[in-house]
mmCIF file of C-alpha atoms in Angstrom:
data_model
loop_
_atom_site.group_PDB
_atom_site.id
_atom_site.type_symbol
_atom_site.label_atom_id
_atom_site.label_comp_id
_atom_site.label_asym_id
_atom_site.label_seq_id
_atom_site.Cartn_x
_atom_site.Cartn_y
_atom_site.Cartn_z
ATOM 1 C CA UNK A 1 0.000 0.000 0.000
ATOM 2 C CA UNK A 2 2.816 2.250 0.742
ATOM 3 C CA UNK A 3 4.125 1.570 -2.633
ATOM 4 C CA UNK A 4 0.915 2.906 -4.327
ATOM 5 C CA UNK A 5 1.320 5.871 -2.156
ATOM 6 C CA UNK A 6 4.972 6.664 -3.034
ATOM 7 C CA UNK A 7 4.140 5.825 -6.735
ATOM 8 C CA UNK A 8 0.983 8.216 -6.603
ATOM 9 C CA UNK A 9 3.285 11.307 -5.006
ATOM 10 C CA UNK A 10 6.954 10.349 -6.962
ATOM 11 C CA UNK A 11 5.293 8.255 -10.024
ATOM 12 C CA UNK A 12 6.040 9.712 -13.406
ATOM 13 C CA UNK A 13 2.271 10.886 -13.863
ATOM 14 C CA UNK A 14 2.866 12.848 -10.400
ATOM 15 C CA UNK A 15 6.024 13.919 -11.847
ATOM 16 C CA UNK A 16 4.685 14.827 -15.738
ATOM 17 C CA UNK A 17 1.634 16.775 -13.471
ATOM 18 C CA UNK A 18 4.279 18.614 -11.230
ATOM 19 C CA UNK A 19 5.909 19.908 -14.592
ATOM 20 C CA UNK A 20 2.500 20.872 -15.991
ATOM 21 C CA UNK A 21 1.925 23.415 -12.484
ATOM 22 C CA UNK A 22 5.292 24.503 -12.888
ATOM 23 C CA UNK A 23 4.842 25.408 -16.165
ATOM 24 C CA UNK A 24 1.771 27.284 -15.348
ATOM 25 C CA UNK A 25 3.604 29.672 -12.680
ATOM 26 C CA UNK A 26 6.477 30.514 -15.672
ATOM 27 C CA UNK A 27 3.418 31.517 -17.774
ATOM 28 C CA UNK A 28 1.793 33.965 -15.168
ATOM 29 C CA UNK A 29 4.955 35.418 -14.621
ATOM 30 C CA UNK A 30 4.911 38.196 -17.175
ATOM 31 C CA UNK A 31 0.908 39.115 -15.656
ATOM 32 C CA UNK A 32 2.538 38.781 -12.469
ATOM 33 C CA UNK A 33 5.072 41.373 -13.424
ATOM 34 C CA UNK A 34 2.614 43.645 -15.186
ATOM 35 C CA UNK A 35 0.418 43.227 -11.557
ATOM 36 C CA UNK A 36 3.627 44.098 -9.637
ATOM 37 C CA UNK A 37 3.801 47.312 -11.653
ATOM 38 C CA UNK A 38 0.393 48.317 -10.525
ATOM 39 C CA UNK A 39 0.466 47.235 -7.198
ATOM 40 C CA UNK A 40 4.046 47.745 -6.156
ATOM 41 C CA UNK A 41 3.767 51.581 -6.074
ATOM 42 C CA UNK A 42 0.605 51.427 -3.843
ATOM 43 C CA UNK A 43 3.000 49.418 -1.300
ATOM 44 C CA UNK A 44 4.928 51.600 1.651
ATOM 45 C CA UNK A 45 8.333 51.468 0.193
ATOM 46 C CA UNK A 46 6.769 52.880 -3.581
ATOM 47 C CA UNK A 47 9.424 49.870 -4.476
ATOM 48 C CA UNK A 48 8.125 47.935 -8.048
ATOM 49 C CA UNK A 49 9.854 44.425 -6.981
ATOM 50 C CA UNK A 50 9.280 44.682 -3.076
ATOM 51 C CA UNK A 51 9.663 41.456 -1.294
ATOM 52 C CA UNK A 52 6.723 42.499 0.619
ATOM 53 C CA UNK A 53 4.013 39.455 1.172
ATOM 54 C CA UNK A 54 1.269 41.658 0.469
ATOM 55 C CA UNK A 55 2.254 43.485 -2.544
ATOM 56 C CA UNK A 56 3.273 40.065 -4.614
ATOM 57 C CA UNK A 57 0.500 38.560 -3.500
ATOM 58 C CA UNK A 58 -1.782 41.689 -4.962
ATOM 59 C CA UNK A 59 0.252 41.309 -8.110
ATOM 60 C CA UNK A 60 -0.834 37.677 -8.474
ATOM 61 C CA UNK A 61 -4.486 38.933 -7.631
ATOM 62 C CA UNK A 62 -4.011 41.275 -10.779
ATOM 63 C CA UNK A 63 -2.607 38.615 -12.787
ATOM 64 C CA UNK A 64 -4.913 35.870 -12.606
ATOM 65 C CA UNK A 65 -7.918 38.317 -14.574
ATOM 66 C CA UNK A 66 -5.288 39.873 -16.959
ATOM 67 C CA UNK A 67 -4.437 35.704 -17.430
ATOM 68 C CA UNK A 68 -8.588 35.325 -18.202
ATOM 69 C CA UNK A 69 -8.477 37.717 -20.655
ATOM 70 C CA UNK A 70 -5.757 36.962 -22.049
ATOM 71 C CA UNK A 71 -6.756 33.417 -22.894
ATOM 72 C CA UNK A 72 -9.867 34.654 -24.495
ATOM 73 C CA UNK A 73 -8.238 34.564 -27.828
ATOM 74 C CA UNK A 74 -9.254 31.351 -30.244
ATOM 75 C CA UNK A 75 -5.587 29.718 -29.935
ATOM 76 C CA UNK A 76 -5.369 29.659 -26.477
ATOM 77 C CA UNK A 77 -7.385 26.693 -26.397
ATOM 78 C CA UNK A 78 -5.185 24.513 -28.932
ATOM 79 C CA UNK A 79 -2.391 25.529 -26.819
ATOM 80 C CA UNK A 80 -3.679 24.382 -23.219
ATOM 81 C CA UNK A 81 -5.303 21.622 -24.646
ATOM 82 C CA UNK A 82 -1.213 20.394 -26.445
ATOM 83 C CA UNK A 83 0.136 21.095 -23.387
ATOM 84 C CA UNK A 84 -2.193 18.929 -21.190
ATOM 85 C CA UNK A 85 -2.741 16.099 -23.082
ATOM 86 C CA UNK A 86 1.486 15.405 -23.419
ATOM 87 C CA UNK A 87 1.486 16.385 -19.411
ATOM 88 C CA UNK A 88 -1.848 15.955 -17.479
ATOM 89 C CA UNK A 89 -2.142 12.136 -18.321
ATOM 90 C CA UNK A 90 -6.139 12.420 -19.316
ATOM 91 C CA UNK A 91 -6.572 10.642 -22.901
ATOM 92 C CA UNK A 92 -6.559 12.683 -25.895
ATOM 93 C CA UNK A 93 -9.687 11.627 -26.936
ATOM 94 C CA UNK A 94 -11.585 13.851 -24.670
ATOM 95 C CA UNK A 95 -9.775 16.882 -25.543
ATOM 96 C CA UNK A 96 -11.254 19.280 -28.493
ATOM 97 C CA UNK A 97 -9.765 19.994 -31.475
ATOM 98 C CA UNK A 98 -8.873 23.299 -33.114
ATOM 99 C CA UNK A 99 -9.673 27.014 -31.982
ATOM 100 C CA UNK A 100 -12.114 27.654 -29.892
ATOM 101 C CA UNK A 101 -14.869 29.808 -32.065
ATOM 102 C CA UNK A 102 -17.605 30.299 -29.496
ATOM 103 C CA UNK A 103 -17.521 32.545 -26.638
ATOM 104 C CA UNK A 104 -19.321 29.294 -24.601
ATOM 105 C CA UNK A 105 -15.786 27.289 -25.524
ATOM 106 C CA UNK A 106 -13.732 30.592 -25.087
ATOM 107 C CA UNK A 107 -15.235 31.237 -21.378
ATOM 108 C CA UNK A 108 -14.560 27.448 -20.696
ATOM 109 C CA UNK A 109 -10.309 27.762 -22.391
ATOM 110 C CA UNK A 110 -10.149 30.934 -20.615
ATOM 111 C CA UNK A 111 -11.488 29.063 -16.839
ATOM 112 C CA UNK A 112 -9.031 26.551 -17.559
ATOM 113 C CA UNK A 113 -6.198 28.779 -18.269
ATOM 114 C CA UNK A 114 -6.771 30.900 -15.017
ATOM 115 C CA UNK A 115 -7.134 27.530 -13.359
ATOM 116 C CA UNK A 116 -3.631 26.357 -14.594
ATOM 117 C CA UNK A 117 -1.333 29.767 -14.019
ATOM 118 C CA UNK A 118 -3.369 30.196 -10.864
ATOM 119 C CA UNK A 119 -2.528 27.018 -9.025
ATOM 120 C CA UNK A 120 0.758 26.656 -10.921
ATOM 121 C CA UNK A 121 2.148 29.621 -9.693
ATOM 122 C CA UNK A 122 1.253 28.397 -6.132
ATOM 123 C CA UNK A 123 3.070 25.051 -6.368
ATOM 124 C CA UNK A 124 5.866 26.750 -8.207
ATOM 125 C CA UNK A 125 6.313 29.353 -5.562
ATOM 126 C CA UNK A 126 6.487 26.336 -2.665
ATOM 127 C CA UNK A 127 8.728 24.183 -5.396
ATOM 128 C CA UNK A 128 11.401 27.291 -5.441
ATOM 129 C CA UNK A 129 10.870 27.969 -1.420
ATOM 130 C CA UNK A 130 10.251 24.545 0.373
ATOM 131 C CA UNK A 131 12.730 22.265 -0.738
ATOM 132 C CA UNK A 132 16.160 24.450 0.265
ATOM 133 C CA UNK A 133 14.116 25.017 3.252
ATOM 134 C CA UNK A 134 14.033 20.992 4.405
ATOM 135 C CA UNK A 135 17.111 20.453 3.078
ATOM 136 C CA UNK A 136 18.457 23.036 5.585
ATOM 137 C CA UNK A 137 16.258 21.533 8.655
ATOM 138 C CA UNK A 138 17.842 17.992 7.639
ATOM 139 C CA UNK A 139 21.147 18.639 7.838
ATOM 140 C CA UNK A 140 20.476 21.637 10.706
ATOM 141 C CA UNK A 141 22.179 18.849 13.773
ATOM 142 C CA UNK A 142 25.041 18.226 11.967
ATOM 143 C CA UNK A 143 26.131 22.139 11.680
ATOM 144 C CA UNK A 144 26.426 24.567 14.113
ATOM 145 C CA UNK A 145 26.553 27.939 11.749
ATOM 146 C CA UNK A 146 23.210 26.289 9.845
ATOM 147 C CA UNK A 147 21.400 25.951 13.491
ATOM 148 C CA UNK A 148 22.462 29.843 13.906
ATOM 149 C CA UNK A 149 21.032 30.588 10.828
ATOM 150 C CA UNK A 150 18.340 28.760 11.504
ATOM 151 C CA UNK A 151 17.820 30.750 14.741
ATOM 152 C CA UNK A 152 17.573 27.488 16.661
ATOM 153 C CA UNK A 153 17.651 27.852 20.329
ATOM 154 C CA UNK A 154 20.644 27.069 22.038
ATOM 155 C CA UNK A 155 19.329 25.423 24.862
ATOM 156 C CA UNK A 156 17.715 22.933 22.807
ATOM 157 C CA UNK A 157 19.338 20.107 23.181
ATOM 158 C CA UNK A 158 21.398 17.649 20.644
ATOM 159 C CA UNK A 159 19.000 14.700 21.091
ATOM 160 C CA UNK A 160 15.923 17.109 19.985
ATOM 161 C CA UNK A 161 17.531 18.751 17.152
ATOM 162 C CA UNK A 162 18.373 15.354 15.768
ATOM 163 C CA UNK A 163 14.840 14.446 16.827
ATOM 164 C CA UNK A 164 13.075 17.206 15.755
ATOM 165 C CA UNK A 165 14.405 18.790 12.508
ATOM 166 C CA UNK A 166 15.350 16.217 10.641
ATOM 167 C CA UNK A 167 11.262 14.974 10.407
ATOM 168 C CA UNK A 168 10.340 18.251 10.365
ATOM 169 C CA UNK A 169 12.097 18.954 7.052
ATOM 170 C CA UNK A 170 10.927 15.417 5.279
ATOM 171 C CA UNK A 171 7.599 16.435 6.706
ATOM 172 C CA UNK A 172 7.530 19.889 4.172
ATOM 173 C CA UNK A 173 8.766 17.735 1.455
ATOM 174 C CA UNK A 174 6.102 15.723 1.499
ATOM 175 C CA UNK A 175 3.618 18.266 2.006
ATOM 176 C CA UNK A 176 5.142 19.635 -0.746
ATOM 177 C CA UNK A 177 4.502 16.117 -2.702
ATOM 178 C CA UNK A 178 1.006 15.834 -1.555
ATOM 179 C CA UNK A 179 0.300 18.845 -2.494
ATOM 180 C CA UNK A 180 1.557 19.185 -5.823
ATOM 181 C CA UNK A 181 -0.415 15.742 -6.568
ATOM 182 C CA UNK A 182 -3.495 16.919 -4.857
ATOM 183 C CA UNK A 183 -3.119 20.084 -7.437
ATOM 184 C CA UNK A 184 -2.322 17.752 -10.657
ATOM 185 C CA UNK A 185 -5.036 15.644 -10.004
ATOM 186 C CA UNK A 186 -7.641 18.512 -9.386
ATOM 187 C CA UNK A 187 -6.322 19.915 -13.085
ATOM 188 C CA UNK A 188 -6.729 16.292 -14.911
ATOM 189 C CA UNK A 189 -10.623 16.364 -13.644
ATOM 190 C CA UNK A 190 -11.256 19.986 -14.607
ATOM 191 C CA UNK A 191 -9.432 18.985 -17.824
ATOM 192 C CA UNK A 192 -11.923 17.317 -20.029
ATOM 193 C CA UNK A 193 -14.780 19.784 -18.247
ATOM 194 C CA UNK A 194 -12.926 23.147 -19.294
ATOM 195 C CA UNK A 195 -11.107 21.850 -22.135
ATOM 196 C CA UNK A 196 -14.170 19.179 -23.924
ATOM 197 C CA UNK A 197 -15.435 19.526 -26.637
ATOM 198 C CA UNK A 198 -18.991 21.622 -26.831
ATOM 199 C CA UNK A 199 -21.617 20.432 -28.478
ATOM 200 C CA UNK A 200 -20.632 22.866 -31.036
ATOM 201 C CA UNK A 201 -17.297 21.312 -31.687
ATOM 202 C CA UNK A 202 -18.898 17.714 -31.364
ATOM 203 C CA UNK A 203 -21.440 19.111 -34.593
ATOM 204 C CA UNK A 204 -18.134 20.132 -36.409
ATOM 205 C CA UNK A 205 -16.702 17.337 -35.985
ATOM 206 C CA UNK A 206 -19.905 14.929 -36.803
ATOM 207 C CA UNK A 207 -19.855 16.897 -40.053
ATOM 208 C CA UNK A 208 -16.431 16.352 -40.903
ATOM 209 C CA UNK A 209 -16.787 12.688 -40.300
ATOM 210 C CA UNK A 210 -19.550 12.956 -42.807
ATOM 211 C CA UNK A 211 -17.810 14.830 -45.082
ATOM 212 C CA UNK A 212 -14.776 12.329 -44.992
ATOM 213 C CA UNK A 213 -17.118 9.210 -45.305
ATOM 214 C CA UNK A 214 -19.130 10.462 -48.619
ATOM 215 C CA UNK A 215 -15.909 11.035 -50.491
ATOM 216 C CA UNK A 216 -14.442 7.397 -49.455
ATOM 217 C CA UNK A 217 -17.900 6.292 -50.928
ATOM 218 C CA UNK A 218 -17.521 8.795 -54.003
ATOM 219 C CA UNK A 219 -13.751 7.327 -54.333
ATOM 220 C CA UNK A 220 -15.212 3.787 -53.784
ATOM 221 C CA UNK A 221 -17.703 4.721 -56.392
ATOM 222 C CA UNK A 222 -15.318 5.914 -58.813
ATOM 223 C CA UNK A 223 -13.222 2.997 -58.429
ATOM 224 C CA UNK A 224 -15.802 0.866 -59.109
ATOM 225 C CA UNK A 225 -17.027 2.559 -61.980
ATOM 226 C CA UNK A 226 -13.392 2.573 -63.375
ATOM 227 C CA UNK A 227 -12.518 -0.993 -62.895
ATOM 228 C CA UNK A 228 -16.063 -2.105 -64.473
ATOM 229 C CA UNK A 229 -15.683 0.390 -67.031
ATOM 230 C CA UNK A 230 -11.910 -1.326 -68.120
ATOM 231 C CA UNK A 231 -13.798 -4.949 -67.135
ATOM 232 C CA UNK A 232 -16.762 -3.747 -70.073
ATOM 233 C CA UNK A 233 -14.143 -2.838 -72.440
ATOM 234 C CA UNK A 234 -11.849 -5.968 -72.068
ATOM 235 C CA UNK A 235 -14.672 -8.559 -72.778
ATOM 236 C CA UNK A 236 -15.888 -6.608 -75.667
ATOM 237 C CA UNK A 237 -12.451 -6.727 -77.147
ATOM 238 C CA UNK A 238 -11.599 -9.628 -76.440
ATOM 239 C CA UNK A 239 -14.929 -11.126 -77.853
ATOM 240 C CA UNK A 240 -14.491 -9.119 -80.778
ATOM 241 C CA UNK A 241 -10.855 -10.650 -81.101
ATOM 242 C CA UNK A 242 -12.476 -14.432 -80.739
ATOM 243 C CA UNK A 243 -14.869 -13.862 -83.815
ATOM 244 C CA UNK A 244 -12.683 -12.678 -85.716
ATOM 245 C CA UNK A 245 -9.481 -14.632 -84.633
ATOM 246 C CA UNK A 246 -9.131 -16.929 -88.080
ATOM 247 C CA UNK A 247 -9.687 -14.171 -90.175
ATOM 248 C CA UNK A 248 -8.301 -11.130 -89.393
ATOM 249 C CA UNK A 249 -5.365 -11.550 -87.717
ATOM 250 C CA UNK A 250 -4.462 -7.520 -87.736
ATOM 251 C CA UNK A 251 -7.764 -6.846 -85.642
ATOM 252 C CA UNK A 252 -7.030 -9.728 -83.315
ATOM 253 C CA UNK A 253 -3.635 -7.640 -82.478
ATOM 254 C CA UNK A 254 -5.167 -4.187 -82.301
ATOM 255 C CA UNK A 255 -7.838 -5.624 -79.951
ATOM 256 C CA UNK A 256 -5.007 -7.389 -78.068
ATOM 257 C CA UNK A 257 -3.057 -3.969 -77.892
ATOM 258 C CA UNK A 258 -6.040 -2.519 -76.390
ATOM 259 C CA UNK A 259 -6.663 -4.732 -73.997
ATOM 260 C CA UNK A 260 -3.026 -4.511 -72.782
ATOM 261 C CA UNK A 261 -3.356 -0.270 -72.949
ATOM 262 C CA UNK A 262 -6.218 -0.758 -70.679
ATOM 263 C CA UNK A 263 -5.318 -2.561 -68.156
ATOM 264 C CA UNK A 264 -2.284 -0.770 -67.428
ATOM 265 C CA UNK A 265 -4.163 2.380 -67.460
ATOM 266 C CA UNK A 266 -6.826 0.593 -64.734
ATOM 267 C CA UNK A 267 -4.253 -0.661 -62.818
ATOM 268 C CA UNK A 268 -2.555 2.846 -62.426
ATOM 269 C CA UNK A 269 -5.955 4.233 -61.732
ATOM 270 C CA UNK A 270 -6.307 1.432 -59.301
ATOM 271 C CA UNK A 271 -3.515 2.455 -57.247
ATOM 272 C CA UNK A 272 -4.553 5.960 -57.311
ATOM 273 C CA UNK A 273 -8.069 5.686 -55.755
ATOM 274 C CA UNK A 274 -6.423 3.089 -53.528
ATOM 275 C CA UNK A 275 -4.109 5.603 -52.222
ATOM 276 C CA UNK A 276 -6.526 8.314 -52.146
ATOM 277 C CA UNK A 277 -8.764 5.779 -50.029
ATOM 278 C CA UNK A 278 -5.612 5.248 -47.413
ATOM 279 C CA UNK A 279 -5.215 8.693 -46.722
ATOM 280 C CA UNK A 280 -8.776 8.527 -45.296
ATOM 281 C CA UNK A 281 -10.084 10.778 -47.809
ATOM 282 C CA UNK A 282 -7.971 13.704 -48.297
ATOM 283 C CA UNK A 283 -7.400 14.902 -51.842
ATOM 284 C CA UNK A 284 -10.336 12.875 -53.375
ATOM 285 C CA UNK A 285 -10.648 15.994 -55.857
ATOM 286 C CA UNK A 286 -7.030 14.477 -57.248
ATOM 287 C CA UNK A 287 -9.701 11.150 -57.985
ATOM 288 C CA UNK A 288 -8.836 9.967 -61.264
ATOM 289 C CA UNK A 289 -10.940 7.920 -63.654
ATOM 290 C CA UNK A 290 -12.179 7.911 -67.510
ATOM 291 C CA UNK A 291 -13.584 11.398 -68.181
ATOM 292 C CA UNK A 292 -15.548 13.427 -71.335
ATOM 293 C CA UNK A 293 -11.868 14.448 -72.634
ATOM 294 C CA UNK A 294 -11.141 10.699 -73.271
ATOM 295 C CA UNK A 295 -14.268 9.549 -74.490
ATOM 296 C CA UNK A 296 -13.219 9.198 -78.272
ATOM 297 C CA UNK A 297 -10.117 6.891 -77.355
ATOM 298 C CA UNK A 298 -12.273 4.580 -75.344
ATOM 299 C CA UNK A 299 -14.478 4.420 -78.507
ATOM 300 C CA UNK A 300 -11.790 3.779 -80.662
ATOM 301 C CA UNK A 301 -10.128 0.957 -78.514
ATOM 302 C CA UNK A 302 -13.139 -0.598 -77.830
ATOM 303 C CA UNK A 303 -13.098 -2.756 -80.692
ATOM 304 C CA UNK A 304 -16.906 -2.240 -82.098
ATOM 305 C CA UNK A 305 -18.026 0.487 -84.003
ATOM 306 C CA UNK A 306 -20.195 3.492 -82.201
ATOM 307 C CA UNK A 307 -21.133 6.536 -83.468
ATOM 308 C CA UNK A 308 -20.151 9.191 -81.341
ATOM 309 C CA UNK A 309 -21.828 12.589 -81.314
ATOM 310 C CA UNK A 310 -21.062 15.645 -78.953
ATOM 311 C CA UNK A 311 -21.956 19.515 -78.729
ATOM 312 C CA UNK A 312 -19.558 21.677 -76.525
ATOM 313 C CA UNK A 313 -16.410 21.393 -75.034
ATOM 314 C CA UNK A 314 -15.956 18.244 -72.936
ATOM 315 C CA UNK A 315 -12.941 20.207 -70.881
ATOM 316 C CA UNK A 316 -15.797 22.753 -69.405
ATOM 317 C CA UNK A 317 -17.656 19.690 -67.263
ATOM 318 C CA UNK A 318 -16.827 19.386 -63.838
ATOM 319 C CA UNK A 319 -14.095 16.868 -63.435
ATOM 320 C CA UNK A 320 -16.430 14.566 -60.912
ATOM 321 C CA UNK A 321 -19.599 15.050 -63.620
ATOM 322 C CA UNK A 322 -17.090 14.424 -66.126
ATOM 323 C CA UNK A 323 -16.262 10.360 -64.479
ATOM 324 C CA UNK A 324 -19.997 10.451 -63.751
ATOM 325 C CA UNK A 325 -21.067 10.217 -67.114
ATOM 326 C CA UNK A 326 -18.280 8.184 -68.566
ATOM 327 C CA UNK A 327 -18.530 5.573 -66.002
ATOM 328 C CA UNK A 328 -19.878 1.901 -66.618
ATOM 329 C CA UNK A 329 -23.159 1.838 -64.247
ATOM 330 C CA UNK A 330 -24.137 -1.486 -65.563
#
């Protein structure tokens, strides 16, 4: 059990977390410095960087709004939510995607943002303070000039210092532990809350799942109609090339060179769509297939004789009407 408790305070999650508050206080630092110039010359001393309690602690109270507004802006979201999905150990999955475009996800970024300086300055400030601190309470009975600096009493004796201060210093560091953890998990719970997707974003990205899955059809469509299309053409040929196969041995090798032509071509076209279909839809517009522009040389190579008549210029159809209308829908 005492394992689970070390791992849950020294673990690498506790550890990746710890980095994420940290983080958060070097990011308030330049509101915090902004806040000190406000509040600093209300102070007694008129001093900017006072190491008066009260005045950096009115800074941070200055910060932590000009940190809201701050994080208004549509990228702030994409930022927190890079930052705490490598970091905050919550999956990905429940993180949004992209800017955040409505003031309902903006308010929510911005909470979150606050949230993370806020606390991580906190933690950051006990990081830089505590640890030097213990360290000096641990060693404290073994020097005199550290239990002078230390203020320790001198009638205090041995057997209590190296009672007393030793446990007292672990003590802060694991205050310090517990702490931080306490703080890291707080931020993964708020994390999918403040940084989810809205229904908004969950619409958007319904749509674009949409939108992907009708152009894999169109591309499976296309890739049907250009493999039937090539399958039509072949057994024409070739049936043309079997009637004809005793007595015109120049048409048999015409149809033959045909039939070679076009299944190369379908095979390249093959590969095509099939790539186009592995990159989950993107750049079906580069979809290639049989189009009004080649309509005479499948008529030629098709080994029969059709009449062909056309007004207009094939070129000016849409490419996708174009494969549309040249494609084998039988």
């Amino acid at each position: 059990m005492w394992r689970g408790g070390l791992r849950a305070l020294f673990g690498r999650r506790a550890r990746l977390r710890w980095v994420h508050l940290v983080l958060g206080g070097a990011l308030l630092m330049p509101f915090w410095l902004v806040g000190t110039t406000v509040v600093g010359p209300l102070g007694d001393t008129g001093n900017l960087f006072t190491s008066s309690f009260a005045v950096q602690f009115g800074a941070y109270l200055v910060a932590l709004p000009l940190a809201a507004i701050a994080a208004l802006l549509p990228l702030a979201r994409p930022l927190s939510v890079g930052v705490a999905r490598a970091l905050t150990g919550v999956p990905a999955e429940l993180f949004a995607d992209g800017p955040a475009h409505s003031w309902a996800a903006r308010l929510r970024a911005s909470g979150w943002f606050t949230l993370h300086l806020g606390i991580g300055a906190l933690v950051s400030g006990a990081s830089l303070v505590l640890p030097p601190f213990a360290v000096t309470l641990i060693i404290a009975p073994l020097s005199r000039s550290v239990q002078d600096f230390l203020h320790v009493p001198w009638s205090m004796r041995p057997f209590d210092r190296l009672v007393l201060l030793p446990p007292a210093g672990l003590a802060m560091l694991l205050a310090l532990a517990a702490c931080s953890a306490a703080a890291g998990a707080l931020l993964a719970r708020q994390a999918p809350v403040l940084l989810g997707p809205t229904p908004a974003d969950r619409l958007a990205a319904a749509e674009q799942r949409a939108t992907r899955l009708a152009e894999r059809n169109r591309l499976a469509r296309e890739l049907h109609d250009s493999v039937g299309h090539a399958l039509s053409a072949v057994t024409l040929q070739a049936g043309a090339a079997r009637r004809v196969l005793d007595s015109d041995v120049e048409f048999v090798r015409q149809a033959l060179t045909a039939i070679e032509e076009t299944t190369r071509r379908t095979v390249g076209e093959l590969d095509t769509v099939l790539g186009l279909l592995r990159q989950d839809g993107e750049g079906a517009d580069r979809a290639t297939g049989p189009t009004l522009d080649t309509l005479d040389g499948l008529v030629s190579r098709s080994g029969v004789r059709v009449a062909v008549h056309t007004e207009g210029d094939p070129a000016s159809v849409p490419a996708h009407v174009s494969r549309e209308a040249t494609g084998d829908r039988g």
